[in-house]
mmCIF file of N, CA and C in Angstrom:
data_model
loop_
_atom_site.group_PDB
_atom_site.id
_atom_site.type_symbol
_atom_site.label_atom_id
_atom_site.label_comp_id
_atom_site.label_asym_id
_atom_site.label_seq_id
_atom_site.Cartn_x
_atom_site.Cartn_y
_atom_site.Cartn_z
ATOM 1 N N MET A 24 7.334 -72.556 -34.028
ATOM 2 C CA MET A 24 7.786 -71.530 -34.936
ATOM 3 C C MET A 24 6.706 -70.476 -35.148
ATOM 4 N N ARG A 25 5.453 -70.921 -35.305
ATOM 5 C CA ARG A 25 4.359 -69.966 -35.500
ATOM 6 C C ARG A 25 4.172 -69.091 -34.270
ATOM 7 N N LYS A 26 4.368 -69.705 -33.110
ATOM 8 C CA LYS A 26 4.202 -68.962 -31.862
ATOM 9 C C LYS A 26 5.233 -67.828 -31.775
ATOM 10 N N ALA A 27 6.463 -68.114 -32.152
ATOM 11 C CA ALA A 27 7.520 -67.103 -32.129
ATOM 12 C C ALA A 27 7.216 -65.976 -33.115
ATOM 13 N N ALA A 28 6.702 -66.324 -34.275
ATOM 14 C CA ALA A 28 6.355 -65.306 -35.269
ATOM 15 C C ALA A 28 5.206 -64.439 -34.773
ATOM 16 N N ALA A 29 4.241 -65.049 -34.112
ATOM 17 C CA ALA A 29 3.106 -64.294 -33.576
ATOM 18 C C ALA A 29 3.563 -63.344 -32.481
ATOM 19 N N VAL A 30 4.441 -63.811 -31.605
ATOM 20 C CA VAL A 30 4.968 -62.961 -30.533
ATOM 21 C C VAL A 30 5.758 -61.798 -31.137
ATOM 22 N N ALA A 31 6.569 -62.076 -32.131
ATOM 23 C CA ALA A 31 7.350 -61.021 -32.784
ATOM 24 C C ALA A 31 6.438 -59.988 -33.437
ATOM 25 N N ALA A 32 5.370 -60.440 -34.061
ATOM 26 C CA ALA A 32 4.429 -59.514 -34.708
ATOM 27 C C ALA A 32 3.740 -58.638 -33.675
ATOM 28 N N ILE A 33 3.352 -59.218 -32.560
ATOM 29 C CA ILE A 33 2.690 -58.444 -31.499
ATOM 30 C C ILE A 33 3.652 -57.414 -30.922
ATOM 31 N N LEU A 34 4.882 -57.812 -30.670
ATOM 32 C CA LEU A 34 5.875 -56.867 -30.148
ATOM 33 C C LEU A 34 6.122 -55.721 -31.122
ATOM 34 N N ALA A 35 6.181 -56.022 -32.393
ATOM 35 C CA ALA A 35 6.384 -54.981 -33.402
ATOM 36 C C ALA A 35 5.234 -53.987 -33.392
ATOM 37 N N LEU A 36 4.018 -54.478 -33.264
ATOM 38 C CA LEU A 36 2.850 -53.591 -33.225
ATOM 39 C C LEU A 36 2.844 -52.733 -31.969
ATOM 40 N N LEU A 37 3.293 -53.289 -30.853
ATOM 41 C CA LEU A 37 3.338 -52.524 -29.609
ATOM 42 C C LEU A 37 4.401 -51.435 -29.652
ATOM 43 N N CYS A 38 5.478 -51.664 -30.358
ATOM 44 C CA CYS A 38 6.571 -50.693 -30.445
ATOM 45 C C CYS A 38 6.310 -49.605 -31.479
ATOM 46 N N LEU A 39 5.406 -49.825 -32.394
ATOM 47 C CA LEU A 39 5.154 -48.879 -33.479
ATOM 48 C C LEU A 39 4.767 -47.488 -32.987
ATOM 49 N N PRO A 40 3.814 -47.326 -32.044
ATOM 50 C CA PRO A 40 3.469 -45.967 -31.602
ATOM 51 C C PRO A 40 4.653 -45.219 -31.003
ATOM 52 N N ALA A 41 5.496 -45.898 -30.248
ATOM 53 C CA ALA A 41 6.666 -45.243 -29.667
ATOM 54 C C ALA A 41 7.619 -44.774 -30.762
ATOM 55 N N ALA A 42 7.802 -45.575 -31.780
ATOM 56 C CA ALA A 42 8.682 -45.194 -32.885
ATOM 57 C C ALA A 42 8.124 -43.993 -33.638
ATOM 58 N N LEU A 43 6.814 -43.955 -33.823
ATOM 59 C CA LEU A 43 6.200 -42.817 -34.515
ATOM 60 C C LEU A 43 6.347 -41.547 -33.704
ATOM 61 N N LEU A 44 6.165 -41.618 -32.392
ATOM 62 C CA LEU A 44 6.329 -40.438 -31.544
ATOM 63 C C LEU A 44 7.772 -39.952 -31.564
ATOM 64 N N ALA A 45 8.714 -40.863 -31.541
ATOM 65 C CA ALA A 45 10.120 -40.475 -31.576
ATOM 66 C C ALA A 45 10.455 -39.785 -32.892
ATOM 67 N N ALA A 46 9.872 -40.234 -33.987
ATOM 68 C CA ALA A 46 10.128 -39.629 -35.292
ATOM 69 C C ALA A 46 9.563 -38.217 -35.370
ATOM 70 N N GLN A 47 8.484 -37.961 -34.648
ATOM 71 C CA GLN A 47 7.878 -36.635 -34.669
ATOM 72 C C GLN A 47 8.719 -35.628 -33.909
ATOM 73 N N GLY A 48 9.435 -36.016 -32.898
ATOM 74 C CA GLY A 48 10.241 -35.115 -32.108
ATOM 75 C C GLY A 48 9.417 -34.394 -31.065
ATOM 76 N N LYS A 49 10.110 -33.579 -30.284
ATOM 77 C CA LYS A 49 9.465 -32.824 -29.213
ATOM 78 C C LYS A 49 8.856 -31.546 -29.784
ATOM 79 N N PRO A 50 7.799 -31.050 -29.150
ATOM 80 C CA PRO A 50 7.236 -29.770 -29.598
ATOM 81 C C PRO A 50 8.155 -28.617 -29.193
ATOM 82 N N GLN A 51 8.078 -27.538 -29.926
ATOM 83 C CA GLN A 51 8.901 -26.368 -29.631
ATOM 84 C C GLN A 51 8.320 -25.604 -28.452
ATOM 85 N N THR A 52 9.130 -25.378 -27.422
ATOM 86 C CA THR A 52 8.706 -24.593 -26.265
ATOM 87 C C THR A 52 9.640 -23.422 -25.994
ATOM 88 N N THR A 53 10.828 -23.437 -26.627
ATOM 89 C CA THR A 53 11.778 -22.352 -26.413
ATOM 90 C C THR A 53 12.196 -21.720 -27.740
ATOM 91 N N CYS A 54 12.586 -20.484 -27.652
ATOM 92 C CA CYS A 54 13.029 -19.705 -28.809
ATOM 93 C C CYS A 54 14.373 -20.243 -29.311
ATOM 94 N N PRO A 55 14.519 -20.472 -30.623
ATOM 95 C CA PRO A 55 15.795 -20.972 -31.138
ATOM 96 C C PRO A 55 16.909 -19.921 -31.112
ATOM 97 N N VAL A 56 16.550 -18.656 -30.938
ATOM 98 C CA VAL A 56 17.555 -17.591 -30.951
ATOM 99 C C VAL A 56 18.079 -17.307 -29.540
ATOM 100 N N LEU A 57 17.172 -16.990 -28.594
ATOM 101 C CA LEU A 57 17.593 -16.622 -27.239
ATOM 102 C C LEU A 57 17.262 -17.663 -26.174
ATOM 103 N N ALA A 58 16.587 -18.734 -26.559
ATOM 104 C CA ALA A 58 16.238 -19.838 -25.650
ATOM 105 C C ALA A 58 15.218 -19.457 -24.577
ATOM 106 N N GLY A 59 14.526 -18.327 -24.753
ATOM 107 C CA GLY A 59 13.452 -17.966 -23.828
ATOM 108 C C GLY A 59 12.178 -18.729 -24.160
ATOM 109 N N ASN A 60 11.188 -18.628 -23.278
ATOM 110 C CA ASN A 60 9.890 -19.254 -23.552
ATOM 111 C C ASN A 60 9.254 -18.595 -24.770
ATOM 112 N N ILE A 61 8.642 -19.407 -25.626
ATOM 113 C CA ILE A 61 8.057 -18.858 -26.851
ATOM 114 C C ILE A 61 6.786 -18.063 -26.563
ATOM 115 N N ASP A 62 6.546 -17.080 -27.409
ATOM 116 C CA ASP A 62 5.299 -16.316 -27.450
ATOM 117 C C ASP A 62 4.619 -16.758 -28.744
ATOM 118 N N ARG A 63 3.483 -17.431 -28.642
ATOM 119 C CA ARG A 63 2.836 -18.002 -29.830
ATOM 120 C C ARG A 63 2.302 -16.926 -30.779
ATOM 121 N N ASN A 64 2.418 -15.656 -30.409
ATOM 122 C CA ASN A 64 2.023 -14.565 -31.301
ATOM 123 C C ASN A 64 3.190 -14.076 -32.156
ATOM 124 N N VAL A 65 4.398 -14.555 -31.860
ATOM 125 C CA VAL A 65 5.591 -14.136 -32.597
ATOM 126 C C VAL A 65 6.142 -15.370 -33.310
ATOM 127 N N PHE A 66 6.004 -15.396 -34.627
ATOM 128 C CA PHE A 66 6.429 -16.575 -35.383
ATOM 129 C C PHE A 66 6.770 -16.211 -36.815
ATOM 130 N N VAL A 67 7.447 -17.139 -37.469
ATOM 131 C CA VAL A 67 7.756 -17.061 -38.896
ATOM 132 C C VAL A 67 7.380 -18.408 -39.492
ATOM 133 N N ASP A 68 6.715 -18.392 -40.637
ATOM 134 C CA ASP A 68 6.462 -19.620 -41.379
ATOM 135 C C ASP A 68 7.604 -19.779 -42.379
ATOM 136 N N TYR A 69 8.324 -20.893 -42.274
ATOM 137 C CA TYR A 69 9.508 -21.116 -43.102
ATOM 138 C C TYR A 69 9.523 -22.558 -43.587
ATOM 139 N N LYS A 70 9.573 -22.733 -44.891
ATOM 140 C CA LYS A 70 9.629 -24.059 -45.521
ATOM 141 C C LYS A 70 8.549 -25.003 -44.988
ATOM 142 N N GLY A 71 7.354 -24.467 -44.803
ATOM 143 C CA GLY A 71 6.235 -25.301 -44.372
ATOM 144 C C GLY A 71 6.132 -25.513 -42.877
ATOM 145 N N TYR A 72 7.006 -24.893 -42.111
ATOM 146 C CA TYR A 72 6.982 -25.031 -40.656
ATOM 147 C C TYR A 72 6.774 -23.681 -39.997
ATOM 148 N N ARG A 73 6.141 -23.696 -38.840
ATOM 149 C CA ARG A 73 5.930 -22.485 -38.055
ATOM 150 C C ARG A 73 6.948 -22.495 -36.922
ATOM 151 N N ILE A 74 7.808 -21.478 -36.910
ATOM 152 C CA ILE A 74 8.849 -21.346 -35.900
ATOM 153 C C ILE A 74 8.447 -20.203 -34.972
ATOM 154 N N TYR A 75 8.398 -20.478 -33.673
ATOM 155 C CA TYR A 75 8.000 -19.480 -32.676
ATOM 156 C C TYR A 75 9.226 -18.884 -31.998
ATOM 157 N N PHE A 76 9.050 -17.650 -31.502
ATOM 158 C CA PHE A 76 10.138 -16.916 -30.859
ATOM 159 C C PHE A 76 9.660 -16.295 -29.555
ATOM 160 N N CYS A 77 10.618 -15.843 -28.748
ATOM 161 C CA CYS A 77 10.265 -15.215 -27.477
ATOM 162 C C CYS A 77 9.906 -13.737 -27.662
ATOM 163 N N CYS A 78 10.436 -13.098 -28.708
ATOM 164 C CA CYS A 78 10.155 -11.677 -28.922
ATOM 165 C C CYS A 78 10.333 -11.320 -30.404
ATOM 166 N N ALA A 79 9.860 -10.142 -30.767
ATOM 167 C CA ALA A 79 9.888 -9.719 -32.170
ATOM 168 C C ALA A 79 11.307 -9.587 -32.719
ATOM 169 N N GLY A 80 12.267 -9.277 -31.911
ATOM 170 C CA GLY A 80 13.637 -9.172 -32.402
ATOM 171 C C GLY A 80 14.205 -10.503 -32.858
ATOM 172 N N CYS A 81 13.764 -11.568 -32.224
ATOM 173 C CA CYS A 81 14.295 -12.894 -32.565
ATOM 174 C C CYS A 81 13.819 -13.372 -33.930
ATOM 175 N N ASP A 82 12.603 -13.012 -34.319
ATOM 176 C CA ASP A 82 12.145 -13.438 -35.644
ATOM 177 C C ASP A 82 12.991 -12.784 -36.735
ATOM 178 N N LYS A 83 13.402 -11.556 -36.500
ATOM 179 C CA LYS A 83 14.255 -10.868 -37.472
ATOM 180 C C LYS A 83 15.655 -11.493 -37.515
ATOM 181 N N GLU A 84 16.172 -11.862 -36.357
ATOM 182 C CA GLU A 84 17.480 -12.523 -36.294
ATOM 183 C C GLU A 84 17.427 -13.881 -37.000
ATOM 184 N N PHE A 85 16.350 -14.622 -36.810
ATOM 185 C CA PHE A 85 16.150 -15.916 -37.466
ATOM 186 C C PHE A 85 16.222 -15.766 -38.981
ATOM 187 N N GLN A 86 15.603 -14.722 -39.502
ATOM 188 C CA GLN A 86 15.527 -14.542 -40.951
ATOM 189 C C GLN A 86 16.886 -14.244 -41.580
ATOM 190 N N LYS A 87 17.862 -13.849 -40.782
ATOM 191 C CA LYS A 87 19.212 -13.621 -41.306
ATOM 192 C C LYS A 87 19.898 -14.938 -41.676
ATOM 193 N N ASP A 88 19.616 -16.004 -40.923
ATOM 194 C CA ASP A 88 20.239 -17.316 -41.167
ATOM 195 C C ASP A 88 19.304 -18.427 -40.668
ATOM 196 N N PRO A 89 18.169 -18.620 -41.349
ATOM 197 C CA PRO A 89 17.164 -19.573 -40.858
ATOM 198 C C PRO A 89 17.671 -21.010 -40.739
ATOM 199 N N GLU A 90 18.540 -21.442 -41.641
ATOM 200 C CA GLU A 90 19.029 -22.827 -41.589
ATOM 201 C C GLU A 90 19.830 -23.095 -40.315
ATOM 202 N N LYS A 91 20.554 -22.099 -39.854
ATOM 203 C CA LYS A 91 21.325 -22.226 -38.611
ATOM 204 C C LYS A 91 20.389 -22.526 -37.441
ATOM 205 N N TYR A 92 19.291 -21.798 -37.375
ATOM 206 C CA TYR A 92 18.365 -21.965 -36.252
ATOM 207 C C TYR A 92 17.507 -23.218 -36.391
ATOM 208 N N LEU A 93 17.188 -23.615 -37.619
ATOM 209 C CA LEU A 93 16.475 -24.882 -37.816
ATOM 210 C C LEU A 93 17.341 -26.047 -37.362
ATOM 211 N N LYS A 94 18.618 -25.988 -37.684
ATOM 212 C CA LYS A 94 19.540 -27.044 -37.261
ATOM 213 C C LYS A 94 19.615 -27.094 -35.741
ATOM 214 N N LYS A 95 19.611 -25.934 -35.118
ATOM 215 C CA LYS A 95 19.654 -25.874 -33.654
ATOM 216 C C LYS A 95 18.436 -26.590 -33.058
ATOM 217 N N LEU A 96 17.259 -26.346 -33.633
ATOM 218 C CA LEU A 96 16.051 -27.030 -33.165
ATOM 219 C C LEU A 96 16.169 -28.534 -33.386
ATOM 220 N N GLN A 97 16.614 -28.927 -34.571
ATOM 221 C CA GLN A 97 16.750 -30.354 -34.891
ATOM 222 C C GLN A 97 17.741 -31.039 -33.960
ATOM 223 N N ASP A 98 18.840 -30.371 -33.646
ATOM 224 C CA ASP A 98 19.847 -30.942 -32.748
ATOM 225 C C ASP A 98 19.283 -31.172 -31.348
ATOM 226 N N GLN A 99 18.261 -30.411 -30.974
ATOM 227 C CA GLN A 99 17.610 -30.568 -29.673
ATOM 228 C C GLN A 99 16.463 -31.570 -29.729
ATOM 229 N N GLY A 100 16.255 -32.181 -30.899
ATOM 230 C CA GLY A 100 15.180 -33.160 -31.042
ATOM 231 C C GLY A 100 13.810 -32.534 -31.185
ATOM 232 N N ILE A 101 13.778 -31.258 -31.560
ATOM 233 C CA ILE A 101 12.519 -30.521 -31.695
ATOM 234 C C ILE A 101 12.076 -30.532 -33.150
ATOM 235 N N THR A 102 10.820 -30.861 -33.359
ATOM 236 C CA THR A 102 10.225 -30.791 -34.687
ATOM 237 C C THR A 102 9.200 -29.663 -34.670
ATOM 238 N N PRO A 103 9.465 -28.571 -35.388
ATOM 239 C CA PRO A 103 8.488 -27.477 -35.419
ATOM 240 C C PRO A 103 7.158 -27.950 -35.993
ATOM 241 N N GLU A 104 6.082 -27.305 -35.557
ATOM 242 C CA GLU A 104 4.771 -27.682 -36.098
ATOM 243 C C GLU A 104 4.653 -27.193 -37.533
ATOM 244 N N LYS A 105 3.812 -27.851 -38.286
ATOM 245 C CA LYS A 105 3.602 -27.461 -39.678
ATOM 246 C C LYS A 105 2.820 -26.158 -39.735
ATOM 247 N N SER A 106 3.129 -25.347 -40.738
ATOM 248 C CA SER A 106 2.384 -24.104 -40.954
ATOM 249 C C SER A 106 0.958 -24.452 -41.347
ATOM 250 N N PRO A 107 -0.003 -23.681 -40.849
ATOM 251 C CA PRO A 107 -1.380 -23.920 -41.289
ATOM 252 C C PRO A 107 -1.505 -23.646 -42.784
ATOM 253 N N ALA A 108 -2.370 -24.378 -43.438
ATOM 254 C CA ALA A 108 -2.607 -24.161 -44.868
ATOM 255 C C ALA A 108 -3.252 -22.799 -45.064
ATOM 256 N N ALA A 109 -2.892 -22.152 -46.140
ATOM 257 C CA ALA A 109 -3.487 -20.857 -46.460
ATOM 258 C C ALA A 109 -4.973 -21.048 -46.752
ATOM 259 N N PRO A 110 -5.815 -20.059 -46.417
ATOM 260 C CA PRO A 110 -7.248 -20.180 -46.702
ATOM 261 C C PRO A 110 -7.493 -20.455 -48.185
ATOM 262 N N GLY A 111 -8.431 -21.324 -48.462
ATOM 263 C CA GLY A 111 -8.775 -21.639 -49.836
ATOM 264 C C GLY A 111 -7.979 -22.779 -50.433
ATOM 265 N N ARG A 112 -7.063 -23.365 -49.666
ATOM 266 C CA ARG A 112 -6.255 -24.483 -50.185
ATOM 267 C C ARG A 112 -6.809 -25.786 -49.736
#
């Protein structure tokens, strides 16, 4: 019985990193508006997350209905990166 519990504990520990990575989701590589490759110089910080876009027009389109585009990212398994903390925080 102890042997089975030890094996189960080891398996649980081995599976933990994979579960944590799955919870984090994939990094954002495409624009949520036009699906082009992102330009890391074009972004909006929204609800603590940094959302990247392919061009300046897409950031403006995002701001019209941000929840729609966040859902689109989530549906693709993408977790946007967190916004950097403001200086002095």
